[in-house]
Amino acid sequence: MVMKEDWAGMIKEFYSKKLPETFERELQVPAEIPIARAISIIGPRRAGKTYLMFNLIKKLLNKYPKENIIYINFEKAGFLPLNVNDLVLFKETFFELNPSLKKEDSYFFLDEIQNVDNWELFVRTCLDEGIKVFISGSSSKLLSKEVATSMRGRTLTYTLLPFSFREYIMSRDIKIQKFLSSSEKAEIVSLFNKYFMDGGYPETIVYPEQNEKILSNIFETALYKDVIEREKIRNIKIVLQLVQALISSNEFSVNKFYNYLKSMNIKTGKNTLYNYISYLEDAFVIFLLRKFDLSYKKAGQSLPKVYFIDNGILTNNKIDDKGRLLENLVFLELVRRERDVSYYQTQSEEIDFLIKKGKKVIQLIQVCFDLSNFMTKDREIKPLLKASKEFNCNNLSILTNSQEKELKISGKKIIVKPVWKWLLEDRKET
């Protein structure tokens, strides 16, 4: 049982410790909350949510004394499990230590809040009392469905992924410039080749010599803690086989995987497999990209393409398909740019990424590691030209590993650009 003394000790410990050094992320989360809403920061484990919170706290410290702010990490609290009554006791303790704050602004930073039962009831009460609340979690489901139902739209949600290439470059104190000398370009390309294979988890950048161990630990923790333990899954073997199947294929069919398990005399249901995939999505292990179709029903029933949260996870699991890795990078950047993205496919051709704004198709993107081969070039260009005509869209791109040119074919302009250059562009312009 948690006592007031426990909470008081934790609160005082926060006040006594110096905040760690932080890195300014590109995700723009407001430190000052203009309306009575909680700020929720969701994303995968160890993508930097805690340090983003610390960065927001540092900004607040320019205006408020530290006593107005409290940060609690509910994975490191040391006395889990907790429930909403424990949070109420925490709040009472906070104001007993700082009674004058009942009439002043106070800020609660509640990290990995999904570990506390009925946390959303506590947050809603805090908002009603004028307390500013920031919450974080490594589950999209817990911080979307619960917020939507219990908090009645009283939250603003931000998704933080591992470092983008822009952040990866800036973390090395390298300035992003529009024009580069040959030596500057060589340095950027060299860093991109490393980012391409190792991914952008912050720890792998700080401790590159431990890259493989760090990525294995992140991946295993996400699987066991955020999927298997959280969802109380008993048949661990099927989950692990499912994950390996998802890693091995860019497209995934539950029916085919179900039939494979059946042939191996492994019993499970299709609905169970769909649930497991949903759990992996909720834990930010994978993303599923649906096919574009004017019929929402057909789009939902289409065979999804599978993308992983970080290239380092794929390469650490022995994936060396450079075309797939390049496509995975592009997809993750489109998620960061909050694009409404699908893939488009006919019986014989495919567009990797179709971008919409409302009901209008505004961009068509192909991703190809090497465009030098004539047949490869033809395979990428023909679908672009057909889809351009079908959707009345003239914003056509082919993203490659290194090639750059402008093609003019059948009255259409196609921009061919290296992915590293596209990743460094201002997101407002692309």
Coordinates of C-alpha atoms in Angstrom, one line a residue:
M1 CA 0.0 0.0 0.0
V2 CA 1.3 3.4 -1.0
M3 CA 1.5 6.0 1.9
K4 CA 1.8 9.7 1.8
E5 CA 5.4 9.4 3.0
D6 CA 6.2 7.4 -0.2
W7 CA 4.7 10.2 -2.4
A8 CA 6.4 12.9 -0.4
G9 CA 9.7 11.2 -0.8
M10 CA 9.3 10.9 -4.5
I11 CA 8.2 14.5 -4.9
K12 CA 11.1 15.8 -2.9
E13 CA 13.5 13.6 -4.8
F14 CA 12.4 15.3 -8.0
Y15 CA 12.9 18.7 -6.5
S16 CA 16.4 17.8 -5.4
K17 CA 17.7 16.4 -8.6
K18 CA 19.0 18.3 -11.6
L19 CA 17.2 17.6 -14.8
P20 CA 19.3 15.7 -17.4
E21 CA 20.6 17.2 -20.6
T22 CA 17.9 17.2 -23.3
F23 CA 17.8 17.5 -27.1
E24 CA 15.2 19.7 -28.8
R25 CA 13.0 17.5 -30.9
E26 CA 11.2 18.6 -34.0
L27 CA 7.8 17.5 -32.6
Q28 CA 6.2 20.8 -31.5
V29 CA 4.5 20.2 -28.2
P30 CA 3.3 23.3 -26.3
A31 CA 4.7 23.8 -22.8
E32 CA 1.9 26.2 -21.9
I33 CA -1.6 24.7 -22.3
P34 CA -4.0 27.5 -23.5
I35 CA -7.1 25.4 -22.8
A36 CA -8.3 23.0 -20.2
R37 CA -7.0 19.9 -22.0
A38 CA -4.3 17.4 -21.1
I39 CA -1.4 17.0 -23.4
S40 CA -0.8 13.3 -24.2
I41 CA 2.5 12.1 -25.8
I42 CA 2.4 8.6 -27.2
G43 CA 5.0 6.6 -29.0
P44 CA 7.1 3.5 -28.8
R45 CA 9.4 2.7 -25.8
R46 CA 12.6 4.6 -25.6
A47 CA 11.8 6.9 -28.5
G48 CA 12.4 9.9 -26.2
K49 CA 9.1 10.7 -24.6
T50 CA 10.6 11.1 -21.1
Y51 CA 13.2 13.5 -22.3
L52 CA 10.6 15.4 -24.3
M53 CA 8.8 15.9 -21.0
F54 CA 12.0 17.1 -19.3
N55 CA 12.5 19.5 -22.2
L56 CA 9.0 20.9 -21.6
I57 CA 9.7 21.2 -17.9
K58 CA 12.9 23.2 -18.6
K59 CA 10.8 25.6 -20.7
L60 CA 8.3 26.0 -17.8
L61 CA 11.2 26.6 -15.4
N62 CA 11.9 29.9 -17.2
K63 CA 8.6 31.1 -15.8
Y64 CA 7.8 29.1 -12.8
P65 CA 9.7 27.8 -9.7
K66 CA 10.3 24.1 -9.7
E67 CA 7.8 23.6 -6.8
N68 CA 5.0 24.3 -9.3
I69 CA 5.9 21.3 -11.4
I70 CA 6.1 17.6 -10.6
Y71 CA 7.2 14.6 -12.8
I72 CA 6.4 11.0 -11.9
N73 CA 7.5 7.9 -14.0
F74 CA 4.9 5.2 -13.3
E75 CA 7.3 2.5 -14.6
K76 CA 10.0 3.5 -12.1
A77 CA 7.7 4.4 -9.2
G78 CA 8.8 1.3 -7.3
F79 CA 5.4 0.4 -5.8
L80 CA 3.2 -0.8 -8.7
P81 CA 0.5 -1.7 -9.1
L82 CA -1.3 1.6 -8.5
N83 CA -4.9 2.7 -9.0
V84 CA -6.8 6.0 -9.2
N85 CA -7.0 6.2 -5.4
D86 CA -3.2 6.2 -5.2
L87 CA -3.1 9.1 -7.6
V88 CA -5.6 11.0 -5.5
L89 CA -3.3 10.5 -2.5
F90 CA -0.4 11.7 -4.6
K91 CA -2.3 14.9 -5.4
E92 CA -3.2 15.5 -1.8
T93 CA 0.5 15.1 -0.8
F94 CA 1.7 17.5 -3.5
F95 CA -0.6 20.3 -2.3
E96 CA 0.2 19.6 1.4
L97 CA 3.9 20.1 0.5
N98 CA 3.0 23.2 -1.5
P99 CA -0.3 24.7 -0.1
S100 CA 0.1 28.0 -1.9
L101 CA -0.1 26.3 -5.3
K102 CA -3.9 25.8 -4.9
K103 CA -4.2 29.4 -6.1
E104 CA -1.3 29.2 -8.7
D105 CA -0.5 27.3 -11.9
S106 CA 0.7 23.7 -11.2
Y107 CA 1.9 21.2 -13.8
F108 CA 1.7 17.4 -13.5
F109 CA 3.9 15.3 -15.8
L110 CA 2.7 11.7 -15.6
D111 CA 5.0 9.4 -17.5
E112 CA 3.9 5.9 -18.7
I113 CA 0.5 6.6 -17.1
Q114 CA -1.1 3.4 -18.7
N115 CA 0.4 1.4 -15.8
V116 CA -2.2 2.9 -13.4
D117 CA -5.8 1.6 -13.4
N118 CA -8.4 4.2 -14.2
W119 CA -5.8 7.0 -14.6
E120 CA -8.1 8.9 -16.9
L121 CA -10.6 9.6 -14.1
F122 CA -7.8 11.2 -12.1
V123 CA -6.6 13.3 -15.1
R124 CA -10.1 14.5 -15.8
T125 CA -10.5 15.6 -12.1
C126 CA -7.2 17.5 -12.3
L127 CA -8.3 19.4 -15.4
D128 CA -11.6 20.3 -13.6
E129 CA -9.5 21.8 -10.8
G130 CA -7.3 23.8 -13.2
I131 CA -4.2 21.6 -12.9
K132 CA -2.1 21.4 -16.1
V133 CA -1.5 17.8 -17.0
F134 CA 0.9 16.1 -19.4
I135 CA 0.7 12.3 -19.8
S136 CA 2.7 9.8 -21.8
G137 CA 2.4 6.2 -22.7
S138 CA 3.7 3.5 -25.0
S139 CA 0.3 2.3 -26.1
S140 CA -1.7 4.0 -28.8
K141 CA -4.9 2.1 -27.7
L142 CA -4.7 3.1 -24.0
L143 CA -4.1 6.7 -24.9
S144 CA -6.7 7.0 -27.6
K145 CA -9.7 4.9 -26.8
E146 CA -9.7 5.6 -23.1
V147 CA -9.1 9.3 -23.7
A148 CA -11.8 9.5 -26.3
T149 CA -14.4 7.8 -24.1
S150 CA -13.5 8.9 -20.5
M151 CA -12.1 12.3 -21.1
R152 CA -14.6 13.4 -23.7
G153 CA -12.2 15.1 -26.1
R154 CA -10.3 16.9 -23.3
T155 CA -6.8 16.0 -24.7
L156 CA -4.4 17.0 -27.4
T157 CA -2.4 14.0 -28.6
Y158 CA 1.2 14.1 -30.1
T159 CA 3.0 11.0 -31.4
L160 CA 6.8 10.8 -30.9
L161 CA 8.8 8.3 -33.0
P162 CA 12.5 7.6 -32.9
F163 CA 14.8 10.2 -34.4
S164 CA 14.1 11.4 -37.9
F165 CA 17.1 11.9 -40.1
R166 CA 16.9 15.6 -39.5
E167 CA 17.1 15.0 -35.8
Y168 CA 19.8 12.4 -36.3
I169 CA 21.9 15.0 -38.1
M170 CA 21.2 17.8 -35.7
S171 CA 22.1 15.6 -32.7
R172 CA 25.6 15.6 -34.0
D173 CA 25.7 19.4 -34.1
I174 CA 25.6 19.5 -37.9
K175 CA 23.7 22.3 -39.4
I176 CA 21.2 21.5 -42.1
Q177 CA 21.8 23.6 -45.1
K178 CA 20.2 24.0 -48.5
F179 CA 23.5 24.1 -50.3
L180 CA 26.4 21.7 -49.5
S181 CA 30.0 21.5 -50.4
S182 CA 31.3 18.2 -51.7
S183 CA 32.8 17.4 -48.3
E184 CA 29.6 18.4 -46.5
K185 CA 27.5 16.2 -48.8
A186 CA 29.9 13.3 -48.3
E187 CA 29.5 13.6 -44.6
I188 CA 25.7 13.7 -44.8
V189 CA 25.6 10.7 -47.1
S190 CA 27.9 8.8 -44.9
L191 CA 25.6 9.5 -41.9
F192 CA 22.6 8.6 -43.9
N193 CA 24.1 5.2 -44.8
K194 CA 24.5 4.6 -41.0
Y195 CA 21.0 5.8 -40.2
F196 CA 19.6 3.7 -43.0
M197 CA 20.9 0.5 -41.4
D198 CA 20.9 1.4 -37.6
G199 CA 17.8 3.5 -37.3
G200 CA 17.1 6.4 -35.0
Y201 CA 16.5 5.1 -31.5
P202 CA 18.3 7.8 -29.3
E203 CA 20.2 5.2 -27.3
T204 CA 21.8 3.7 -30.3
I205 CA 23.2 7.1 -31.3
V206 CA 24.7 7.7 -27.8
Y207 CA 26.1 4.2 -27.5
P208 CA 26.7 3.0 -31.1
E209 CA 29.1 0.2 -30.0
Q210 CA 26.1 -1.4 -28.1
N211 CA 23.7 -0.9 -31.0
E212 CA 22.8 -4.6 -31.5
K213 CA 22.2 -5.3 -27.8
I214 CA 20.1 -2.1 -27.3
L215 CA 17.9 -2.8 -30.3
S216 CA 17.3 -6.4 -29.2
N217 CA 16.4 -5.2 -25.7
I218 CA 14.0 -2.6 -27.0
F219 CA 12.3 -5.0 -29.4
E220 CA 12.0 -7.8 -26.8
T221 CA 10.7 -5.5 -24.1
A222 CA 8.1 -4.1 -26.5
L223 CA 7.0 -7.6 -27.4
Y224 CA 6.9 -9.1 -23.9
K225 CA 5.9 -6.1 -21.7
D226 CA 3.7 -4.1 -24.1
V227 CA 2.1 -6.9 -26.0
I228 CA 2.3 -10.3 -24.2
E229 CA 2.1 -9.1 -20.6
R230 CA -0.2 -6.2 -21.1
E231 CA -2.7 -8.3 -23.2
K232 CA -2.3 -11.4 -21.0
I233 CA -1.4 -13.6 -23.9
R234 CA -0.7 -17.2 -23.0
N235 CA 0.4 -18.6 -26.4
I236 CA 3.6 -16.8 -26.6
K237 CA 5.0 -19.1 -29.3
I238 CA 2.3 -18.0 -31.8
V239 CA 3.0 -14.3 -31.1
L240 CA 6.7 -14.8 -31.8
Q241 CA 6.0 -16.8 -35.0
L242 CA 3.7 -14.1 -36.1
V243 CA 6.3 -11.4 -35.5
Q244 CA 8.9 -13.3 -37.5
A245 CA 6.3 -13.7 -40.4
L246 CA 5.7 -10.0 -40.3
I247 CA 9.4 -9.2 -40.4
S248 CA 9.9 -11.6 -43.3
S249 CA 7.2 -10.0 -45.5
N250 CA 6.4 -6.5 -46.7
E251 CA 2.8 -7.7 -47.3
F252 CA 0.9 -9.9 -44.9
S253 CA -2.1 -12.2 -45.2
V254 CA -3.7 -13.5 -42.0
N255 CA -5.3 -16.3 -44.1
K256 CA -2.0 -17.6 -45.4
F257 CA -0.4 -17.4 -42.0
Y258 CA -3.4 -19.2 -40.4
N259 CA -3.1 -22.0 -43.0
Y260 CA 0.6 -22.3 -42.4
L261 CA 0.0 -22.7 -38.6
K262 CA -2.7 -25.3 -39.4
S263 CA -0.3 -27.3 -41.6
M264 CA 2.1 -27.3 -38.6
N265 CA -0.7 -28.6 -36.4
I266 CA -0.7 -25.4 -34.4
K267 CA -4.2 -24.5 -33.3
T268 CA -5.4 -20.9 -33.2
G269 CA -8.2 -18.8 -34.6
K270 CA -8.1 -16.1 -37.3
N271 CA -9.7 -13.6 -34.9
T272 CA -6.9 -14.3 -32.4
L273 CA -4.3 -13.6 -35.1
Y274 CA -6.1 -10.3 -36.0
N275 CA -6.1 -9.4 -32.3
Y276 CA -2.4 -10.1 -32.0
I277 CA -1.6 -7.9 -35.0
S278 CA -3.8 -5.1 -33.4
Y279 CA -1.8 -5.4 -30.2
L280 CA 1.5 -5.0 -32.1
E281 CA 0.1 -1.9 -33.7
D282 CA -1.0 -0.5 -30.4
A283 CA 2.5 -1.0 -29.0
F284 CA 4.0 0.8 -31.9
V285 CA 5.9 -2.3 -33.1
I286 CA 4.4 -2.2 -36.5
F287 CA 2.2 0.0 -38.8
L288 CA -0.3 -1.4 -41.3
L289 CA -0.8 0.5 -44.5
R290 CA -4.1 -0.1 -46.4
K291 CA -4.7 0.0 -50.1
F292 CA -6.5 3.1 -51.4
D293 CA -10.0 2.4 -52.6
L294 CA -13.0 4.7 -52.9
S295 CA -14.9 2.0 -51.0
Y296 CA -14.0 2.2 -47.3
K297 CA -15.1 -1.4 -46.9
K298 CA -12.8 -2.7 -49.7
A299 CA -9.9 -0.6 -48.4
G300 CA -10.4 -2.1 -45.0
Q301 CA -10.5 -5.6 -46.4
S302 CA -7.4 -5.2 -48.6
L303 CA -4.1 -7.0 -47.9
P304 CA -2.1 -4.6 -45.7
K305 CA 1.6 -3.6 -46.2
V306 CA 3.6 -3.9 -43.0
Y307 CA 6.1 -1.3 -41.8
F308 CA 8.2 -1.4 -38.7
I309 CA 8.9 1.4 -36.2
D310 CA 12.6 1.6 -37.0
N311 CA 15.0 0.4 -39.6
G312 CA 17.3 -0.8 -36.9
I313 CA 14.7 -3.3 -35.7
L314 CA 14.6 -4.8 -39.2
T315 CA 18.3 -5.0 -39.8
N316 CA 18.8 -6.4 -36.3
N317 CA 16.5 -9.2 -37.4
K318 CA 18.6 -9.9 -40.4
I319 CA 16.6 -8.0 -43.0
D320 CA 19.0 -6.7 -45.7
D321 CA 16.6 -6.0 -48.5
K322 CA 17.7 -2.4 -49.3
G323 CA 14.6 -1.6 -51.3
R324 CA 12.4 -2.6 -48.4
L325 CA 14.5 -0.6 -45.9
L326 CA 14.4 2.5 -48.0
E327 CA 10.6 2.2 -48.3
N328 CA 10.3 1.7 -44.5
L329 CA 12.2 5.0 -44.0
V330 CA 10.0 6.9 -46.3
F331 CA 6.8 5.5 -44.7
L332 CA 8.0 6.5 -41.2
E333 CA 8.7 10.1 -42.4
L334 CA 5.3 10.3 -43.9
V335 CA 3.9 9.3 -40.5
R336 CA 6.0 12.1 -38.9
R337 CA 4.6 14.5 -41.5
E338 CA 1.1 13.4 -40.6
R339 CA 0.2 12.6 -44.2
D340 CA -3.0 10.7 -45.1
V341 CA -1.2 7.9 -46.9
S342 CA -2.3 4.6 -48.6
Y343 CA -0.8 2.4 -51.2
Y344 CA -2.5 2.0 -54.6
Q345 CA -2.6 -1.2 -56.6
T346 CA -4.2 -2.5 -59.8
Q347 CA -3.9 -6.1 -61.0
S348 CA -0.5 -5.5 -62.5
E349 CA 0.9 -2.3 -61.1
E350 CA 1.5 -0.5 -57.7
I351 CA 2.1 2.9 -56.3
D352 CA 4.0 2.7 -53.1
F353 CA 2.5 5.8 -51.5
L354 CA -0.6 7.8 -52.5
I355 CA -1.1 11.0 -50.4
K356 CA -4.5 12.6 -49.9
K357 CA -5.7 15.8 -48.5
G358 CA -9.4 15.5 -47.9
K359 CA -10.7 13.6 -50.9
K360 CA -8.1 14.9 -53.3
V361 CA -5.0 12.9 -54.2
I362 CA -2.1 15.5 -53.9
Q363 CA 1.0 13.3 -54.4
L364 CA 2.1 10.0 -55.8
I365 CA 5.5 8.5 -54.6
Q366 CA 7.5 5.5 -55.7
V367 CA 10.4 4.3 -53.8
C368 CA 13.2 2.5 -55.6
F369 CA 16.7 1.9 -54.3
D370 CA 18.4 1.9 -57.8
L371 CA 16.7 3.3 -60.9
S372 CA 19.6 2.7 -63.3
N373 CA 18.2 -0.5 -64.8
F374 CA 15.9 0.2 -67.7
M375 CA 13.3 -2.4 -66.8
T376 CA 13.2 -1.1 -63.2
K377 CA 12.8 2.4 -64.4
D378 CA 10.0 1.4 -66.7
R379 CA 8.3 -0.5 -63.8
E380 CA 8.3 2.5 -61.6
I381 CA 7.3 5.2 -64.1
K382 CA 4.4 3.5 -65.9
P383 CA 2.2 3.2 -62.8
L384 CA 3.0 6.9 -61.9
L385 CA 1.8 8.1 -65.3
K386 CA -1.4 6.0 -65.2
A387 CA -2.2 7.0 -61.7
S388 CA -1.4 10.7 -62.5
K389 CA -4.1 10.6 -65.2
E390 CA -6.6 8.6 -63.1
F391 CA -6.4 10.9 -60.1
N392 CA -5.6 14.2 -61.9
C393 CA -2.4 14.5 -59.8
N394 CA 0.8 16.0 -61.3
N395 CA 2.9 15.9 -58.1
L396 CA 5.0 12.8 -59.0
S397 CA 8.1 11.6 -57.3
I398 CA 10.5 8.7 -57.3
L399 CA 12.7 8.5 -54.2
T400 CA 16.0 6.6 -54.6
N401 CA 19.1 5.9 -52.7
S402 CA 21.4 8.2 -54.7
Q403 CA 20.0 9.2 -58.1
E404 CA 18.7 12.7 -58.8
K405 CA 17.1 14.1 -61.9
E406 CA 14.0 15.6 -63.4
L407 CA 12.2 13.4 -66.0
K408 CA 9.6 14.7 -68.5
I409 CA 7.5 12.0 -70.0
S410 CA 4.2 12.3 -71.9
G411 CA 3.8 15.9 -70.7
K412 CA 4.3 14.9 -67.1
K413 CA 7.2 15.9 -64.8
I414 CA 8.6 13.3 -62.4
I415 CA 11.1 14.4 -59.7
V416 CA 13.7 11.8 -58.9
K417 CA 15.5 12.5 -55.7
P418 CA 17.7 10.7 -53.1
V419 CA 15.8 9.8 -49.9
W420 CA 18.5 11.5 -47.7
K421 CA 17.8 14.8 -49.5
W422 CA 14.0 14.4 -49.2
L423 CA 14.3 13.6 -45.5
L424 CA 16.2 16.8 -44.9
E425 CA 13.7 19.0 -46.6
D426 CA 11.5 21.4 -44.7
R427 CA 8.3 19.4 -43.9
K428 CA 6.1 22.4 -44.6
E429 CA 7.3 22.5 -48.2
T430 CA 6.9 18.8 -49.0

